[in-house]
Amino acid sequence: MKLYGYWRSSAAYRVRIACHHKGLAFENISVNLIKNGGEQFQPGYTVLNPNKLVPTLVDGDRILNQSLAIIEYLDDAYPDKPLLPERAFDRAQVRALAQNIAVDCHPLNNLRVLKYLSNELGQDDAAKQRWYCHWITQALEGLELQLQHTAGLYCFGDSITLADVCLVPQIYNAERFDVPLQPFKTINRIVERCRALPAFGLAQPELQPDAVL
C-alpha cells in the first residue's frame, strides 16, 4: 500500500490517521505541494490523480483519491477497528459530522484557495487571515452545537469514527492560523483525547519523513 501525500495536507493527515488506527502498513510518498511550483502538477503524478491533489492511495492495482472515499474504502476492505458505526442512521450522522469539516469547511481554506486569493485576487496576508478565520469559525460553531447531541468520549459516542479523523487535522490547521479556539469546549476536549492515542500521534505532520520544520 502506498499513500501519496504532503506532510501538512489535512486530507493526507486524515488518511494517515485511518491507516494507523487500523494497523495498516503503508509507504508514505511525498508530493511536495510547494517545491518547484508544486509536484502535484508533474505528469508522473497527474496520471495517478488527474485532479492534481493529495492524497492518492495505491493498494495493489487499485488507485483511489479523495480522502473520505479512501477512508471508507479502507473501512470496507479492512474492517478491523471500523470508523463507521453499524446502524444506518448512526453511519449517516458520522458522515454528516465529517462532511461538515471535509466538504463544507476545508475546501474554502486549502492551499490552492489561499494562493488564488493572493495571486489572482491580490489579497494580502491580513485579508487571507480574515477569510480563513471566518470560514473555520463558522464551521466550528455549528459543529460544537452538533456535538452536544452526539459526543461521548469522541465525536460520536465512545469510539473513534470518521468524524474524529477529520476533526483533528482541521484543528491542527486552525492552530497554525491562530484561530481562537477557546469557545469550543467540546471540540477541544475531544481533540485532546484523540491526540493522546497512538494512531493520531504517529500521523501528526511533524513526524512525517517530508516534514520541514
Backbone as a chain_set.jsonl record, in Angstrom:
{"seq": "MKLYGYWRSSAAYRVRIACHHKGLAFENISVNLIKNGGEQFQPGYTVLNPNKLVPTLVDGDRILNQSLAIIEYLDDAYPDKPLLPERAFDRAQVRALAQNIAVDCHPLNNLRVLKYLSNELGQDDAAKQRWYCHWITQALEGLELQLQHTAGLYCFGDSITLADVCLVPQIYNAERFDVPLQPFKTINRIVERCRALPAFGLAQPELQPDAVL", "coords": {"N": [[0.838, -1.185, 0.0], [0.556, 2.19, -0.885], [0.781, 5.586, -0.001], [0.309, 8.618, -1.326], [1.097, 11.82, -0.454], [1.251, 14.919, 1.406], [3.054, 16.425, 4.003], [1.765, 18.469, 5.482], [-0.782, 18.46, 4.512], [-4.175, 18.434, 5.166], [-6.011, 16.557, 4.257], [-4.433, 14.329, 3.545], [-3.413, 13.824, 6.065], [-5.711, 12.905, 7.396], [-6.037, 10.382, 6.177], [-3.684, 9.113, 6.936], [-4.103, 8.911, 9.715], [-6.302, 7.133, 9.725], [-5.142, 4.823, 8.587], [-3.14, 4.185, 10.491], [-4.769, 3.813, 12.711], [-6.088, 1.485, 11.993], [-4.006, -0.216, 11.846], [-2.599, -0.585, 9.466], [0.031, -1.12, 7.291], [1.914, 1.145, 5.326], [3.521, 2.752, 2.544], [4.837, 5.904, 2.694], [4.679, 8.398, 0.465], [6.042, 11.323, -0.638], [4.456, 14.167, -1.987], [5.322, 17.116, -2.828], [3.724, 20.044, -2.253], [4.558, 22.593, -2.635], [7.236, 22.913, -3.497], [9.169, 23.604, -6.405], [7.056, 24.74, -7.866], [5.04, 23.016, -7.275], [4.707, 19.678, -6.9], [2.495, 18.183, -7.432], [1.569, 18.824, -9.904], [3.146, 17.631, -11.758], [3.67, 15.459, -14.565], [4.02, 12.69, -13.98], [2.671, 12.332, -11.594], [0.082, 13.27, -12.106], [-1.008, 11.305, -13.659], [-1.766, 9.433, -11.78], [-3.491, 10.965, -10.223], [-5.631, 12.853, -11.646], [-6.853, 15.22, -10.814], [-4.915, 16.615, -9.587], [-4.312, 16.769, -6.841], [-3.73, 15.95, -3.362], [-4.704, 13.414, -1.008], [-3.451, 10.399, -2.678], [-4.224, 7.03, -2.841], [-2.651, 3.949, -3.355], [-3.376, 0.708, -3.632], [-2.28, -2.248, -4.157], [-3.35, -3.022, -7.33], [-5.202, -1.072, -7.331], [-6.292, 2.252, -7.479], [-6.984, 5.228, -5.824], [-8.464, 8.351, -5.058], [-9.387, 11.279, -3.08], [-9.963, 11.881, 0.187], [-12.071, 11.08, 1.987], [-13.39, 9.097, 0.54], [-11.281, 7.297, 0.261], [-10.862, 6.559, 2.952], [-13.311, 5.362, 3.593], [-13.202, 3.23, 1.815], [-11.001, 1.84, 2.919], [-12.196, 1.157, 5.325], [-14.131, -0.652, 4.501], [-12.619, -2.596, 3.11], [-10.751, -3.404, 4.951], [-11.872, -4.356, 7.649], [-11.371, -4.425, 10.43], [-11.37, -2.636, 13.496], [-13.411, -0.548, 12.93], [-14.384, 2.59, 11.411], [-16.813, 3.637, 10.987], [-20.103, 3.451, 12.306], [-22.335, 0.6, 12.9], [-25.157, 0.774, 12.503], [-27.505, 2.178, 10.188], [-28.505, 4.864, 10.408], [-26.814, 5.915, 12.348], [-24.38, 5.754, 10.995], [-24.871, 7.606, 8.994], [-25.049, 9.943, 10.519], [-22.415, 10.174, 11.491], [-21.056, 10.492, 9.07], [-22.155, 12.949, 8.313], [-21.13, 14.695, 10.303], [-18.395, 14.479, 9.691], [-18.364, 15.453, 7.065], [-19.153, 18.077, 7.427], [-16.758, 19.218, 8.086], [-14.803, 18.265, 6.171], [-15.981, 18.698, 3.695], [-17.619, 21.053, 3.687], [-16.092, 23.007, 5.043], [-13.144, 22.738, 4.934], [-12.383, 22.845, 2.074], [-12.631, 25.57, 1.467], [-10.444, 26.722, 2.564], [-8.064, 25.595, 1.803], [-4.734, 25.08, 0.368], [-4.649, 25.801, -2.403], [-6.813, 27.542, -2.665], [-6.126, 29.646, -0.918], [-3.807, 30.51, -2.196], [-4.913, 31.428, -4.588], [-6.414, 33.58, -3.668], [-4.335, 35.308, -3.019], [-2.657, 35.468, -5.38], [-4.317, 35.841, -7.636], [-6.465, 37.459, -6.87], [-5.292, 39.435, -5.446], [-5.139, 39.722, -2.654], [-3.921, 40.585, 0.576], [-1.866, 39.241, 3.298], [-3.243, 39.74, 5.673], [-5.895, 39.916, 4.85], [-6.286, 37.33, 3.868], [-6.026, 35.953, 6.254], [-8.323, 36.843, 7.617], [-10.282, 35.749, 5.968], [-9.761, 32.992, 6.291], [-10.177, 32.63, 9.097], [-12.856, 33.4, 9.338], [-14.352, 31.411, 7.919], [-13.594, 28.973, 9.101], [-14.243, 29.386, 11.778], [-17.005, 29.706, 11.617], [-17.739, 27.131, 10.778], [-16.844, 25.556, 12.953], [-18.406, 26.549, 15.012], [-20.96, 25.596, 14.342], [-20.423, 22.843, 14.393], [-19.696, 22.429, 17.07], [-22.173, 22.777, 18.35], [-23.598, 20.628, 17.262], [-22.195, 18.488, 18.32], [-23.026, 18.444, 20.925], [-25.129, 16.765, 20.95], [-24.207, 14.329, 20.045], [-21.717, 13.548, 21.034], [-19.554, 11.507, 23.015], [-16.977, 10.162, 24.583], [-15.67, 10.736, 22.293], [-16.301, 12.184, 19.005], [-18.629, 10.887, 18.174], [-20.254, 9.173, 20.298], [-18.411, 6.742, 22.185], [-16.349, 5.719, 20.696], [-13.688, 5.876, 18.298], [-14.295, 7.532, 15.266], [-14.933, 8.293, 11.777], [-15.499, 11.003, 11.943], [-13.858, 12.031, 14.025], [-11.407, 11.553, 12.858], [-11.411, 13.423, 10.841], [-11.691, 15.793, 12.279], [-9.378, 16.326, 13.929], [-7.113, 16.939, 12.139], [-8.176, 19.317, 11.051], [-8.308, 21.042, 13.238], [-5.609, 21.2, 13.828], [-4.754, 22.72, 11.622], [-6.221, 25.067, 12.138], [-4.977, 25.95, 14.462], [-2.462, 26.562, 13.442], [-3.071, 28.864, 12.008], [-3.749, 30.58, 13.971], [-6.393, 30.723, 14.943], [-8.896, 31.625, 17.236], [-9.707, 29.289, 19.613], [-10.788, 28.823, 22.049], [-13.589, 29.042, 22.719], [-14.698, 26.582, 22.02], [-15.472, 24.176, 23.674], [-16.235, 21.432, 23.794], [-15.167, 20.419, 21.411], [-12.414, 20.924, 21.844], [-11.955, 19.242, 24.02], [-12.386, 16.701, 22.904], [-10.428, 16.643, 20.875], [-8.067, 16.776, 22.374], [-8.197, 14.313, 23.695], [-8.103, 12.547, 21.521], [-5.56, 13.107, 20.474], [-3.935, 11.915, 22.301], [-3.881, 9.285, 21.611], [-2.171, 6.542, 20.018], [-2.479, 6.237, 17.172], [-3.188, 8.767, 16.212], [-1.021, 10.235, 17.087], [1.155, 9.112, 15.641], [0.484, 9.923, 13.116], [0.776, 12.66, 13.016], [1.707, 15.774, 11.495], [4.398, 16.788, 11.862], [5.955, 14.557, 12.293], [6.28, 13.259, 9.916], [8.16, 11.916, 7.115], [8.741, 13.863, 5.172], [8.539, 16.267, 6.442], [9.069, 19.709, 7.012], [10.562, 21.668, 9.231]], "CA": [[0.0, 0.0, 0.0], [1.302, 3.44, -0.975], [-0.007, 6.794, 0.211], [0.919, 9.835, -1.838], [0.554, 12.94, 0.297], [2.154, 16.002, 1.81], [3.018, 16.372, 5.468], [0.814, 19.426, 6.052], [-2.104, 18.314, 3.905], [-5.199, 17.924, 6.079], [-6.636, 15.376, 3.677], [-3.491, 13.224, 3.722], [-3.37, 13.604, 7.514], [-6.858, 12.052, 7.72], [-5.8, 9.005, 5.739], [-2.644, 8.547, 7.801], [-4.745, 8.526, 10.98], [-7.112, 5.938, 9.488], [-4.242, 3.682, 8.391], [-2.527, 3.831, 11.769], [-5.842, 3.303, 13.576], [-6.389, 0.123, 11.574], [-2.791, -1.013, 11.854], [-2.231, -0.895, 8.09], [1.348, -0.631, 6.864], [1.875, 1.831, 4.033], [4.679, 3.555, 2.166], [4.459, 7.316, 2.643], [5.389, 9.007, -0.662], [5.802, 12.764, -0.576], [4.147, 15.021, -3.134], [5.539, 18.445, -2.252], [2.761, 20.97, -2.857], [5.156, 23.926, -2.733], [8.524, 22.872, -4.186], [9.184, 23.604, -7.876], [5.726, 25.055, -8.38], [4.074, 22.006, -6.849], [4.923, 18.386, -7.554], [1.201, 17.613, -7.813], [1.306, 19.167, -11.299], [4.066, 16.905, -12.622], [2.939, 14.427, -15.317], [4.052, 11.386, -13.329], [1.65, 12.261, -10.54], [-1.27, 13.505, -12.628], [-1.515, 10.019, -14.133], [-2.425, 8.825, -10.626], [-4.544, 11.835, -9.708], [-5.847, 13.911, -12.638], [-7.271, 16.462, -10.178], [-3.688, 17.283, -9.116], [-4.474, 16.989, -5.402], [-3.399, 14.823, -2.491], [-3.864, 12.232, -1.18], [-3.805, 9.292, -3.56], [-3.889, 5.734, -2.275], [-2.458, 2.837, -4.277], [-3.457, -0.551, -2.886], [-2.155, -3.232, -5.226], [-3.638, -2.409, -8.628], [-6.316, -0.143, -7.124], [-5.87, 3.639, -7.267], [-8.15, 5.964, -5.326], [-8.224, 9.655, -4.43], [-10.394, 11.858, -2.187], [-9.675, 11.273, 1.481], [-13.219, 10.398, 2.579], [-13.59, 7.865, -0.225], [-10.194, 6.39, 0.628], [-11.082, 6.033, 4.303], [-14.438, 4.422, 3.556], [-12.678, 2.022, 1.172], [-10.213, 1.119, 3.921], [-13.115, 0.609, 6.318], [-14.786, -1.816, 3.905], [-11.644, -3.617, 2.716], [-10.021, -3.827, 6.147], [-12.938, -3.99, 8.597], [-10.973, -4.35, 11.834], [-11.411, -1.299, 14.087], [-14.173, 0.273, 11.975], [-14.521, 4.029, 11.63], [-18.225, 3.967, 10.817], [-20.947, 2.561, 13.119], [-23.068, -0.44, 12.185], [-26.527, 1.148, 12.154], [-27.549, 3.092, 9.046], [-28.653, 6.271, 10.797], [-25.576, 6.309, 13.033], [-23.367, 5.971, 9.953], [-25.194, 8.876, 8.335], [-24.691, 11.022, 11.439], [-20.955, 10.315, 11.488], [-20.686, 11.093, 7.778], [-22.542, 14.362, 8.331], [-20.136, 15.408, 11.107], [-17.145, 14.515, 8.938], [-18.515, 16.297, 5.877], [-19.152, 19.477, 7.867], [-15.364, 19.664, 8.07], [-14.049, 17.928, 4.968], [-16.681, 19.142, 2.491], [-18.097, 22.431, 3.79], [-15.126, 23.947, 5.623], [-11.759, 22.622, 4.479], [-12.091, 23.306, 0.716], [-12.55, 27.032, 1.395], [-9.233, 27.2, 3.221], [-6.875, 24.827, 1.469], [-3.622, 25.837, -0.197], [-4.911, 26.398, -3.714], [-7.724, 28.675, -2.483], [-5.365, 30.748, -0.33], [-2.923, 31.03, -3.245], [-5.736, 32.179, -5.535], [-6.717, 34.859, -3.029], [-3.137, 36.153, -3.12], [-2.078, 35.654, -6.713], [-5.29, 36.279, -8.633], [-7.358, 38.499, -6.343], [-4.471, 40.483, -4.857], [-5.4, 39.887, -1.225], [-2.712, 40.488, 1.391], [-1.913, 38.212, 4.334], [-4.29, 40.059, 6.646], [-7.185, 39.552, 4.26], [-6.36, 35.873, 3.856], [-6.256, 35.516, 7.633], [-9.737, 37.076, 7.921], [-11.02, 34.738, 5.21], [-9.585, 31.693, 6.943], [-10.825, 32.635, 10.416], [-14.316, 33.477, 9.185], [-14.972, 30.162, 7.491], [-13.386, 27.883, 10.051], [-15.017, 29.686, 12.986], [-18.404, 29.395, 11.316], [-17.889, 25.672, 10.756], [-16.663, 25.0, 14.292], [-19.566, 26.924, 15.819], [-22.016, 24.629, 14.057], [-20.009, 21.519, 14.848], [-19.765, 22.412, 18.535], [-23.576, 22.567, 18.723], [-23.982, 19.265, 16.904], [-21.542, 17.538, 19.212], [-23.779, 18.365, 22.173], [-26.104, 15.679, 20.81], [-23.61, 13.069, 19.575], [-20.409, 13.24, 21.612], [-19.261, 10.849, 24.278], [-15.54, 10.418, 24.683], [-15.239, 11.237, 20.982], [-17.351, 12.942, 18.314], [-19.869, 10.121, 18.15], [-20.156, 8.145, 21.322], [-17.155, 6.47, 22.869], [-15.415, 5.069, 19.774], [-13.138, 6.699, 17.225], [-15.001, 7.426, 13.993], [-14.507, 9.167, 10.684], [-15.621, 12.4, 12.373], [-12.644, 12.379, 14.766], [-10.308, 11.525, 11.892], [-11.459, 14.7, 10.121], [-11.625, 16.934, 13.19], [-8.044, 16.629, 14.443], [-6.338, 17.715, 11.17], [-8.702, 20.672, 10.87], [-7.889, 21.837, 14.385], [-4.182, 21.45, 13.611], [-4.669, 23.87, 10.712], [-6.729, 26.257, 12.82], [-3.921, 26.408, 15.37], [-1.424, 27.188, 12.605], [-3.528, 30.183, 11.584], [-4.076, 31.356, 15.171], [-7.836, 30.889, 15.133], [-9.267, 31.452, 18.65], [-10.43, 28.027, 19.785], [-11.241, 28.691, 23.44], [-15.038, 28.84, 22.912], [-15.165, 25.281, 21.565], [-15.097, 23.321, 24.795], [-16.378, 20.011, 23.456], [-14.169, 20.127, 20.378], [-11.087, 20.884, 22.47], [-11.867, 18.037, 24.854], [-12.267, 15.541, 22.019], [-9.128, 16.684, 20.199], [-7.044, 16.417, 23.359], [-8.26, 12.87, 23.938], [-7.625, 11.88, 20.303], [-4.119, 13.285, 20.315], [-3.243, 11.02, 23.229], [-3.907, 7.935, 21.058], [-1.026, 6.302, 19.133], [-2.773, 6.435, 15.75], [-3.16, 10.199, 15.921], [0.341, 10.689, 17.299], [2.004, 8.688, 14.534], [0.072, 10.614, 11.89], [0.915, 14.112, 13.08], [2.541, 16.262, 10.392], [5.812, 16.991, 12.152], [6.642, 13.27, 12.34], [6.336, 12.645, 8.591], [9.502, 11.995, 6.533], [8.95, 15.066, 4.357], [8.255, 17.459, 7.233], [10.052, 20.807, 7.025], [10.243, 22.37, 10.47]], "C": [[0.877, 1.239, 0.0], [0.341, 4.614, -0.779], [0.792, 7.991, -0.262], [0.274, 11.016, -1.122], [1.613, 13.978, 0.581], [1.972, 16.163, 3.31], [1.99, 17.294, 6.082], [-0.58, 19.338, 5.438], [-3.085, 17.729, 4.912], [-5.798, 16.627, 5.563], [-5.723, 14.16, 3.811], [-3.374, 12.841, 5.198], [-4.514, 12.682, 7.936], [-6.574, 10.597, 7.38], [-4.71, 8.354, 6.576], [-3.238, 8.084, 9.135], [-5.511, 7.224, 10.795], [-6.23, 4.701, 9.335], [-3.621, 3.244, 9.71], [-3.571, 3.252, 12.731], [-6.121, 1.832, 13.27], [-5.158, -0.784, 11.565], [-2.327, -1.418, 10.469], [-0.872, -0.288, 7.756], [1.222, 0.032, 5.495], [3.194, 2.572, 3.808], [4.215, 4.99, 1.978], [5.302, 8.003, 1.568], [5.026, 10.478, -0.723], [5.49, 13.346, -1.948], [4.206, 16.449, -2.606], [4.659, 19.462, -2.976], [3.338, 22.352, -3.108], [6.399, 23.932, -3.615], [8.34, 22.825, -5.7], [7.802, 23.849, -8.481], [4.664, 24.052, -8.024], [4.232, 20.703, -7.602], [3.619, 17.712, -7.965], [0.852, 17.883, -9.266], [2.219, 18.409, -12.269], [3.348, 15.73, -13.289], [2.917, 13.065, -14.637], [2.991, 11.233, -12.257], [0.247, 12.425, -11.1], [-1.851, 12.26, -13.291], [-2.284, 9.322, -13.007], [-3.618, 9.644, -10.163], [-4.741, 13.003, -10.673], [-6.303, 15.238, -12.035], [-6.108, 17.232, -9.575], [-3.792, 17.68, -7.644], [-3.901, 15.788, -4.651], [-4.543, 14.649, -1.491], [-4.325, 11.356, -2.338], [-3.348, 8.012, -2.881], [-3.742, 4.721, -3.401], [-2.396, 1.569, -3.435], [-3.461, -1.68, -3.908], [-2.361, -2.562, -6.568], [-4.788, -1.412, -8.541], [-5.778, 1.254, -6.782], [-7.105, 4.449, -6.891], [-7.704, 7.305, -4.772], [-9.47, 10.091, -3.669], [-10.35, 11.145, -0.831], [-10.868, 10.527, 2.08], [-13.514, 9.087, 1.862], [-12.52, 6.838, 0.115], [-10.474, 5.745, 1.984], [-12.257, 5.06, 4.324], [-14.04, 3.132, 2.839], [-11.884, 1.189, 2.177], [-11.117, 0.47, 4.963], [-13.813, -0.648, 5.789], [-13.793, -2.948, 3.633], [-10.903, -4.207, 3.907], [-10.897, -3.508, 7.36], [-12.554, -3.978, 10.075], [-10.923, -2.891, 12.288], [-12.142, -0.315, 13.163], [-14.28, 1.73, 12.402], [-15.934, 4.533, 11.371], [-19.057, 2.975, 11.631], [-21.715, 1.564, 12.254], [-24.424, 0.038, 11.689], [-26.546, 2.258, 11.116], [-27.629, 4.554, 9.47], [-27.419, 6.769, 11.532], [-24.475, 6.591, 12.033], [-23.598, 7.314, 9.262], [-24.826, 10.06, 9.225], [-23.174, 11.259, 11.453], [-20.485, 10.939, 10.172], [-21.024, 12.581, 7.759], [-21.547, 15.193, 9.134], [-18.832, 15.561, 10.333], [-17.234, 15.473, 7.749], [-18.654, 17.771, 6.231], [-17.746, 20.055, 7.802], [-14.758, 19.497, 6.685], [-14.675, 18.457, 3.686], [-17.052, 20.622, 2.559], [-17.021, 23.423, 4.212], [-13.758, 23.893, 4.944], [-11.506, 23.129, 3.056], [-11.98, 24.822, 0.575], [-11.213, 27.566, 1.889], [-7.978, 26.439, 2.827], [-5.883, 25.664, 0.664], [-3.975, 26.512, -1.509], [-5.875, 27.578, -3.623], [-6.964, 29.871, -1.92], [-4.401, 31.357, -1.342], [-3.705, 31.85, -4.27], [-6.106, 33.543, -4.962], [-5.546, 35.826, -3.162], [-2.8, 36.496, -4.562], [-3.057, 36.232, -7.716], [-6.155, 37.443, -8.148], [-6.618, 39.59, -5.593], [-4.703, 40.732, -3.382], [-4.102, 39.727, -0.427], [-2.904, 39.445, 2.489], [-3.014, 38.47, 5.359], [-5.67, 39.674, 6.123], [-7.36, 38.042, 4.21], [-6.64, 35.323, 5.254], [-7.722, 35.702, 8.018], [-10.621, 36.036, 7.231], [-10.971, 33.401, 5.936], [-10.366, 31.643, 8.255], [-12.342, 32.649, 10.308], [-14.898, 32.106, 8.91], [-14.767, 29.036, 8.498], [-14.154, 28.136, 11.348], [-16.486, 29.355, 12.782], [-18.645, 27.887, 11.353], [-17.799, 25.08, 12.157], [-17.814, 25.374, 15.221], [-20.707, 25.936, 15.602], [-21.675, 23.242, 14.576], [-20.103, 21.393, 16.366], [-21.197, 22.158, 19.002], [-24.027, 21.144, 18.408], [-23.415, 18.246, 17.883], [-22.243, 17.44, 20.569], [-24.743, 17.181, 22.163], [-25.471, 14.335, 20.474], [-22.381, 12.628, 20.363], [-20.523, 12.406, 22.878], [-17.811, 11.174, 24.574], [-15.023, 11.06, 23.409], [-16.435, 11.893, 20.279], [-18.69, 12.213, 18.298], [-19.723, 8.97, 19.136], [-18.747, 7.986, 21.846], [-16.144, 5.73, 22.0], [-14.922, 6.068, 18.739], [-13.912, 6.45, 15.941], [-14.366, 8.36, 12.961], [-14.562, 10.636, 11.091], [-14.383, 12.861, 13.135], [-11.444, 12.461, 13.834], [-10.259, 12.826, 11.087], [-11.218, 15.89, 11.046], [-10.188, 17.301, 13.567], [-7.176, 17.363, 13.413], [-6.846, 19.141, 10.977], [-8.317, 21.576, 12.038], [-6.397, 22.137, 14.307], [-3.998, 22.667, 12.703], [-5.143, 25.149, 11.38], [-5.685, 26.823, 13.777], [-2.796, 27.082, 14.592], [-1.786, 28.622, 12.234], [-4.044, 31.023, 12.753], [-5.563, 31.676, 15.3], [-8.16, 30.706, 16.617], [-10.16, 30.228, 18.832], [-11.016, 27.849, 21.182], [-12.749, 28.451, 23.577], [-15.51, 27.41, 22.663], [-14.768, 24.196, 22.571], [-15.16, 21.834, 24.437], [-15.361, 19.597, 22.419], [-12.786, 19.998, 20.998], [-10.907, 19.621, 23.311], [-11.646, 16.793, 23.994], [-10.896, 15.503, 21.358], [-8.007, 16.295, 21.162], [-7.03, 14.919, 23.604], [-7.746, 12.097, 22.715], [-6.107, 11.961, 20.192], [-3.302, 12.415, 21.269], [-3.175, 9.586, 22.709], [-2.761, 7.734, 20.068], [-1.307, 6.589, 17.659], [-2.698, 7.902, 15.353], [-1.748, 10.744, 16.095], [1.254, 10.341, 16.143], [1.705, 9.46, 13.251], [0.367, 12.098, 11.888], [1.954, 14.619, 12.075], [4.027, 16.322, 10.688], [6.617, 15.688, 12.208], [6.774, 12.608, 10.968], [7.713, 12.842, 7.959], [9.782, 13.273, 5.754], [8.699, 16.359, 5.123], [9.412, 18.441, 7.171], [9.711, 21.689, 8.213], [11.003, 23.687, 10.564]], "O": [[1.824, 1.34, 0.78], [-0.764, 4.628, -1.322], [1.819, 8.34, 0.321], [-0.943, 11.194, -1.174], [2.727, 13.917, 0.06], [0.859, 16.049, 3.822], [1.391, 16.951, 7.102], [-1.469, 20.094, 5.83], [-2.852, 16.648, 5.451], [-6.062, 15.705, 6.336], [-6.19, 13.074, 4.155], [-3.249, 11.662, 5.53], [-4.312, 11.776, 8.744], [-6.831, 9.696, 8.178], [-4.8, 7.168, 6.894], [-2.916, 7.001, 9.623], [-5.389, 6.31, 11.611], [-6.538, 3.648, 9.893], [-3.584, 2.051, 10.011], [-3.285, 2.314, 13.474], [-6.359, 1.035, 14.177], [-5.267, -1.983, 11.306], [-1.724, -2.479, 10.304], [-0.658, 0.913, 7.922], [0.513, -0.46, 4.618], [3.881, 2.96, 4.753], [3.306, 5.258, 1.192], [6.509, 8.171, 1.743], [3.856, 10.839, -0.843], [6.166, 13.057, -2.934], [3.247, 16.933, -2.006], [4.834, 19.707, -4.17], [2.687, 23.195, -3.726], [6.594, 24.86, -4.4], [7.48, 22.111, -6.215], [7.433, 23.236, -9.483], [3.507, 24.204, -8.417], [3.931, 20.622, -8.793], [3.632, 16.772, -8.76], [-0.053, 17.253, -9.813], [2.068, 18.542, -13.483], [2.514, 15.076, -12.662], [1.913, 12.356, -14.703], [2.473, 10.138, -12.035], [-0.686, 11.784, -10.617], [-3.066, 12.169, -13.468], [-3.32, 8.7, -13.244], [-4.639, 9.089, -9.757], [-4.086, 14.036, -10.531], [-6.158, 16.28, -12.674], [-6.276, 18.358, -9.106], [-3.408, 18.784, -7.256], [-3.624, 14.745, -5.243], [-5.255, 15.6, -1.169], [-5.408, 11.531, -2.895], [-2.217, 7.922, -2.402], [-4.591, 4.637, -4.288], [-1.482, 1.383, -2.632], [-4.505, -2.03, -4.458], [-1.632, -1.633, -6.916], [-5.293, -0.958, -9.567], [-4.922, 1.409, -5.911], [-8.139, 4.369, -7.553], [-6.682, 7.39, -4.092], [-10.471, 9.376, -3.618], [-10.663, 9.958, -0.728], [-10.691, 9.44, 2.63], [-13.847, 8.086, 2.496], [-12.811, 5.649, 0.244], [-10.339, 4.532, 2.142], [-12.198, 4.038, 5.007], [-14.494, 2.052, 3.218], [-12.074, -0.023, 2.274], [-10.84, -0.634, 5.431], [-14.056, -1.592, 6.541], [-14.088, -4.115, 3.891], [-10.48, -5.363, 3.879], [-10.684, -2.495, 8.026], [-13.359, -3.551, 10.902], [-10.483, -2.018, 11.54], [-11.541, 0.642, 12.674], [-14.268, 2.054, 13.589], [-16.212, 5.723, 11.522], [-18.75, 1.783, 11.646], [-21.736, 1.676, 11.028], [-24.804, -0.265, 10.558], [-25.716, 3.166, 11.149], [-26.896, 5.392, 8.944], [-27.018, 7.92, 11.361], [-23.718, 7.548, 12.191], [-22.658, 8.058, 8.984], [-24.34, 11.076, 8.729], [-22.715, 12.401, 11.429], [-19.617, 11.813, 10.169], [-20.249, 13.385, 7.239], [-21.158, 16.278, 8.702], [-18.234, 16.637, 10.317], [-16.291, 16.212, 7.465], [-18.311, 18.633, 5.421], [-17.563, 21.234, 7.5], [-14.262, 20.456, 6.094], [-13.975, 18.644, 2.69], [-16.828, 21.363, 1.602], [-17.042, 24.573, 3.774], [-13.276, 24.905, 4.437], [-10.494, 23.795, 2.836], [-11.308, 25.31, -0.334], [-10.884, 28.73, 1.66], [-6.931, 26.614, 3.45], [-6.16, 26.814, 0.323], [-3.636, 27.678, -1.712], [-5.774, 28.518, -4.412], [-7.14, 30.993, -2.395], [-4.194, 32.57, -1.353], [-3.206, 32.861, -4.765], [-6.112, 34.542, -5.68], [-5.742, 37.02, -3.389], [-2.675, 37.666, -4.922], [-2.667, 37.035, -8.564], [-6.529, 38.311, -8.936], [-7.227, 40.564, -5.149], [-4.486, 41.846, -2.903], [-3.29, 38.847, -0.715], [-3.97, 38.839, 2.601], [-3.642, 37.534, 5.854], [-6.509, 39.168, 6.869], [-8.446, 37.529, 4.476], [-7.39, 34.361, 5.42], [-8.308, 34.834, 8.664], [-11.571, 35.515, 7.816], [-11.998, 32.763, 6.166], [-11.131, 30.707, 8.489], [-13.034, 31.993, 11.087], [-15.834, 31.679, 9.586], [-15.672, 28.232, 8.722], [-14.662, 27.193, 11.955], [-17.134, 28.794, 13.665], [-19.647, 27.427, 11.901], [-18.586, 24.203, 12.513], [-18.161, 24.605, 16.117], [-21.343, 25.491, 16.558], [-22.529, 22.548, 15.129], [-20.542, 20.365, 16.882], [-21.412, 21.402, 19.95], [-24.75, 20.528, 19.19], [-24.074, 17.265, 18.229], [-22.07, 16.452, 21.283], [-25.125, 16.661, 23.212], [-26.126, 13.301, 20.602], [-22.042, 11.444, 20.358], [-21.437, 12.568, 23.687], [-17.459, 12.334, 24.79], [-14.062, 11.83, 23.433], [-17.468, 12.127, 20.906], [-19.749, 12.834, 18.395], [-19.139, 7.932, 18.827], [-17.986, 8.949, 21.942], [-15.178, 5.172, 22.52], [-15.642, 6.989, 18.353], [-14.158, 5.303, 15.568], [-13.416, 9.093, 13.236], [-13.747, 11.433, 10.627], [-13.906, 13.974, 12.913], [-10.575, 13.32, 13.992], [-9.181, 13.274, 10.697], [-10.612, 16.882, 10.641], [-9.824, 18.476, 13.526], [-6.539, 18.35, 13.782], [-6.059, 20.063, 10.766], [-8.03, 22.756, 11.838], [-5.969, 23.227, 14.687], [-3.18, 23.541, 12.989], [-4.532, 26.204, 11.207], [-5.532, 28.039, 13.886], [-2.24, 28.079, 15.052], [-0.916, 29.489, 12.154], [-4.696, 32.048, 12.551], [-5.937, 32.772, 15.718], [-7.733, 29.714, 17.208], [-11.248, 30.156, 18.26], [-11.664, 26.842, 21.465], [-13.158, 27.716, 24.477], [-16.621, 27.058, 23.06], [-13.85, 23.411, 22.335], [-14.242, 21.074, 24.745], [-14.755, 18.533, 22.535], [-12.063, 19.048, 20.699], [-9.838, 19.011, 23.311], [-10.82, 15.941, 24.32], [-10.27, 14.445, 21.289], [-7.097, 15.556, 20.786], [-5.96, 14.318, 23.709], [-7.033, 11.105, 22.864], [-5.453, 10.976, 19.85], [-2.107, 12.209, 21.056], [-2.486, 8.753, 23.297], [-2.41, 8.668, 19.346], [-0.446, 7.133, 16.967], [-2.199, 8.236, 14.278], [-1.321, 11.617, 15.339], [2.046, 11.176, 15.705], [2.581, 9.625, 12.402], [0.223, 12.745, 10.85], [2.966, 13.959, 11.838], [4.838, 15.942, 9.844], [7.846, 15.727, 12.173], [7.323, 11.511, 10.866], [8.373, 13.842, 8.24], [10.927, 13.719, 5.681], [8.65, 17.433, 4.523], [10.579, 18.059, 7.264], [8.691, 22.378, 8.209], [10.857, 24.415, 11.546]]}, "num_chains": 1, "name": "protein.A"}
